[in-house]
Structures are given as C-alpha cells and as structure tokens.
C-alpha cells in the first residue's frame, strides 16, 4: 500500500535541488485531548483526533548538514552519539525517508540536535525532535518550497504521532483522518491567541520512562477491556475541547482536559498486566490540586506517559500556583508569538 508521506517526499524530491545545510526549531507540545491508540502502527495513524498546546521556547533545535567525511554523524546536546544508540538509529532511519531507504546512493548526513527543555522538567522530546528534524531535512533536501507546513506535519507523523502537532506554536489540532494511506491525517493550527493561558510542569520523576508511550499505547489497545470506549469518547472530548478553546471558556476546557487525561490513564490501569505511569507522588499532587480547586483555585491537571503532572491555568492564578507548588516550572505559550 502506498504511503501518503512517502509519496509527498518523492513528488517534492523530483522538483528539488541538491542538498545543503539547513536548521529548524520546533516547540514541544502537551496534549489537552490525548492521542492514545493507533489504527496503523507503521504510519502512526491514530484512532482519535487530538488537540495540543505548544510549549513556546521549550523545544528542539536541529541542524542537518551534508557530511563532509562521507559518514553519518548524530550529535545530541553537543555530544556525538554512537550510531547504534536508539536516538541516533531512529533519527537516521527517519532521514532515510528523504535519502532512499534501500541504502543505495545515500547522502551521508550530520544531524545535530539540542533540546531547550530543562532536563529537570522530565518531558520527552520526541514530538519537538521529529518536527524539527522533518523541517531541517526538508530544508537540507530543498523541499521546503514544495511542501506546506501541513504536509510536513504529515511527514513528521511517521517519526512520532505527537510530532505531527509540533510544527506550530499555540493550539494545534491533529485530525485523525480516515484514509488508509494517511493522506488526511495531519495537524493544523487553530490560529488563535490566548495570552493569559499558562502551563506549569510539576516534575515528579525526571528519569527515563519505564515504558515508552508507544509501547504503553500498543499494550493498552491490545489488552485493556476499557479501551473499547476510548476512541469515541476521545473524539468527542477533542471536539468539545476545541469549542472551549475557541470560546476561551477556561473552566470548561480545563475540566474536559483533566477528565480526558484521567480516562486515558484509566484505560492503562485496566490493561493486562496493568500499566501505571502515575505514582503516589503524582496522585498526591492531584489531591492537592483538587483541594485547592474546592477553595476556588482555577487550575486543572493533565498527565502523559510519565509521572509528571502538568497544570493549566490563567495568568492571574500564577502567584497562587507557585505558592502552592513551589516546584512549578511555568510556561507562557503565547509569550514569544
Ligand atoms: C500520552 O507521540 O510519543 O503523550 O506515535 O508511538 O511516537 P508514537 O507516540 P507518542 O505518544 C504520545 C502520547 C501522549 C499523548 C499525546 O501526546 O497526545
């Protein structure tokens, strides 16, 4: 079966010029309405649409340079990686989409990436990493003028589903699409400003994840009896969350985002064997938040495939949040836009 992303690259390549150095930046993102479960694992095609907020200056800078010494090289945060490390292997496999998967006449590349996400925030960077790598590869192979951002988002999806949403700042919606070749499964920005919108990361466990989100979602889809209700509920949540964002109805948005995240975690806890990313410390933070909310705090939580808790709130609650949660790392998603 033909793949839409690969076809886009082939078509653009036919018009493109020789390879050159190119660099790109992409922000990381946090889903307010989660992507959890694939209908096609090879293409990262989701079972439901999702909606995220990008993390402004927290993201990945990537430069792609045609290598001078004829060998591939991958550098992360200034350190040269052995090419058989998972990070280097994944980056080079993705680059093969652009330079030929059959190994013949490959252009040797130096892929240099650095993340601006504080390590202490414990946020994975595959979303910003693959989004920045897609844009840098498009630049390096002269495809940037031949592909739209939406088409680049479709290509970034092959690296990691959540990368689909990291091509833009602000709120971004990834429509699940219905086509088998993935041609209608890409993201689009909502193109709206909400300067008061804030996110805080409450780091709980900043080490590597016990299970990747990929393994976690595949295991949940395969074994959790609660998963059956997820795709329809998640699709409805995504729609309702988009409506709340457009109306800048913060409490509706927050309540929906928190319920959506907890429902996703419930599907995992029912998996066999159970999968739990949240720890007692995560639950303690949620209890603290829920208590403060009873007392009037307007803030809501969301959690991904890790123990960290992320809060969403509006600028006027910042002092309350940093007082209650001194460890909070506050992000202003619209500050630099
Ligand atoms: C819980 O995008 O990391 O963060 O497509 O397999 O690379 P792959 O998965 P990934 O999954 C993200 C899962 C999530 C929810 C979300 O970001 O929507």
mmCIF file of C-alpha atoms and ligand atoms in Angstrom, residues 29 31 33-36 38 44 50 126 159-163 165 213-214 217 264 304-305, ligand 1:
data_model
loop_
_atom_site.group_PDB
_atom_site.id
_atom_site.type_symbol
_atom_site.label_atom_id
_atom_site.label_comp_id
_atom_site.label_asym_id
_atom_site.label_seq_id
_atom_site.Cartn_x
_atom_site.Cartn_y
_atom_site.Cartn_z
ATOM 1 C CA UNK A 29 3.655 20.195 22.962
ATOM 2 C CA UNK A 31 -1.977 17.297 24.538
ATOM 3 C CA UNK A 33 -7.047 15.980 24.398
ATOM 4 C CA UNK A 34 -4.847 12.910 24.085
ATOM 5 C CA UNK A 35 -3.681 10.741 21.212
ATOM 6 C CA UNK A 36 -3.786 7.235 22.651
ATOM 7 C CA UNK A 38 -3.152 3.640 16.695
ATOM 8 C CA UNK A 44 1.345 6.238 13.449
ATOM 9 C CA UNK A 50 -6.141 15.189 19.478
ATOM 10 C CA UNK A 126 10.257 13.126 20.544
ATOM 11 C CA UNK A 159 8.623 9.770 13.232
ATOM 12 C CA UNK A 160 6.218 10.101 16.163
ATOM 13 C CA UNK A 161 2.488 10.762 16.335
ATOM 14 C CA UNK A 162 2.768 13.718 18.684
ATOM 15 C CA UNK A 163 5.381 15.329 16.356
ATOM 16 C CA UNK A 165 1.325 18.703 16.279
ATOM 17 C CA UNK A 213 4.324 5.965 25.158
ATOM 18 C CA UNK A 214 4.438 3.825 22.011
ATOM 19 C CA UNK A 217 -0.475 2.639 23.990
ATOM 20 C CA UNK A 264 -6.615 7.737 29.267
ATOM 21 C CA UNK A 304 1.027 11.882 29.870
ATOM 22 C CA UNK A 305 3.085 8.703 29.690
HETATM 23 C C1 LIG B 1 0.406 10.284 26.106
HETATM 24 O O1 LIG B 1 3.600 10.506 20.019
HETATM 25 O O2 LIG B 1 5.080 9.517 21.815
HETATM 26 O O3 LIG B 1 1.816 11.922 25.084
HETATM 27 O O4 LIG B 1 3.349 7.953 17.872
HETATM 28 O O5 LIG B 1 4.230 5.986 19.096
HETATM 29 O O6 LIG B 1 5.679 8.008 18.794
HETATM 30 P P1 LIG B 1 4.268 7.474 18.959
HETATM 31 O O7 LIG B 1 3.708 8.012 20.349
HETATM 32 P P2 LIG B 1 3.829 9.443 21.023
HETATM 33 O O8 LIG B 1 2.576 9.368 22.028
HETATM 34 C C2 LIG B 1 2.146 10.471 22.772
HETATM 35 C C3 LIG B 1 1.168 10.005 23.779
HETATM 36 C C4 LIG B 1 0.755 11.028 24.806
HETATM 37 C C5 LIG B 1 -0.493 11.788 24.369
HETATM 38 C C6 LIG B 1 -0.315 12.845 23.322
HETATM 39 O O9 LIG B 1 0.756 13.484 23.229
HETATM 40 O O10 LIG B 1 -1.295 13.077 22.599
#
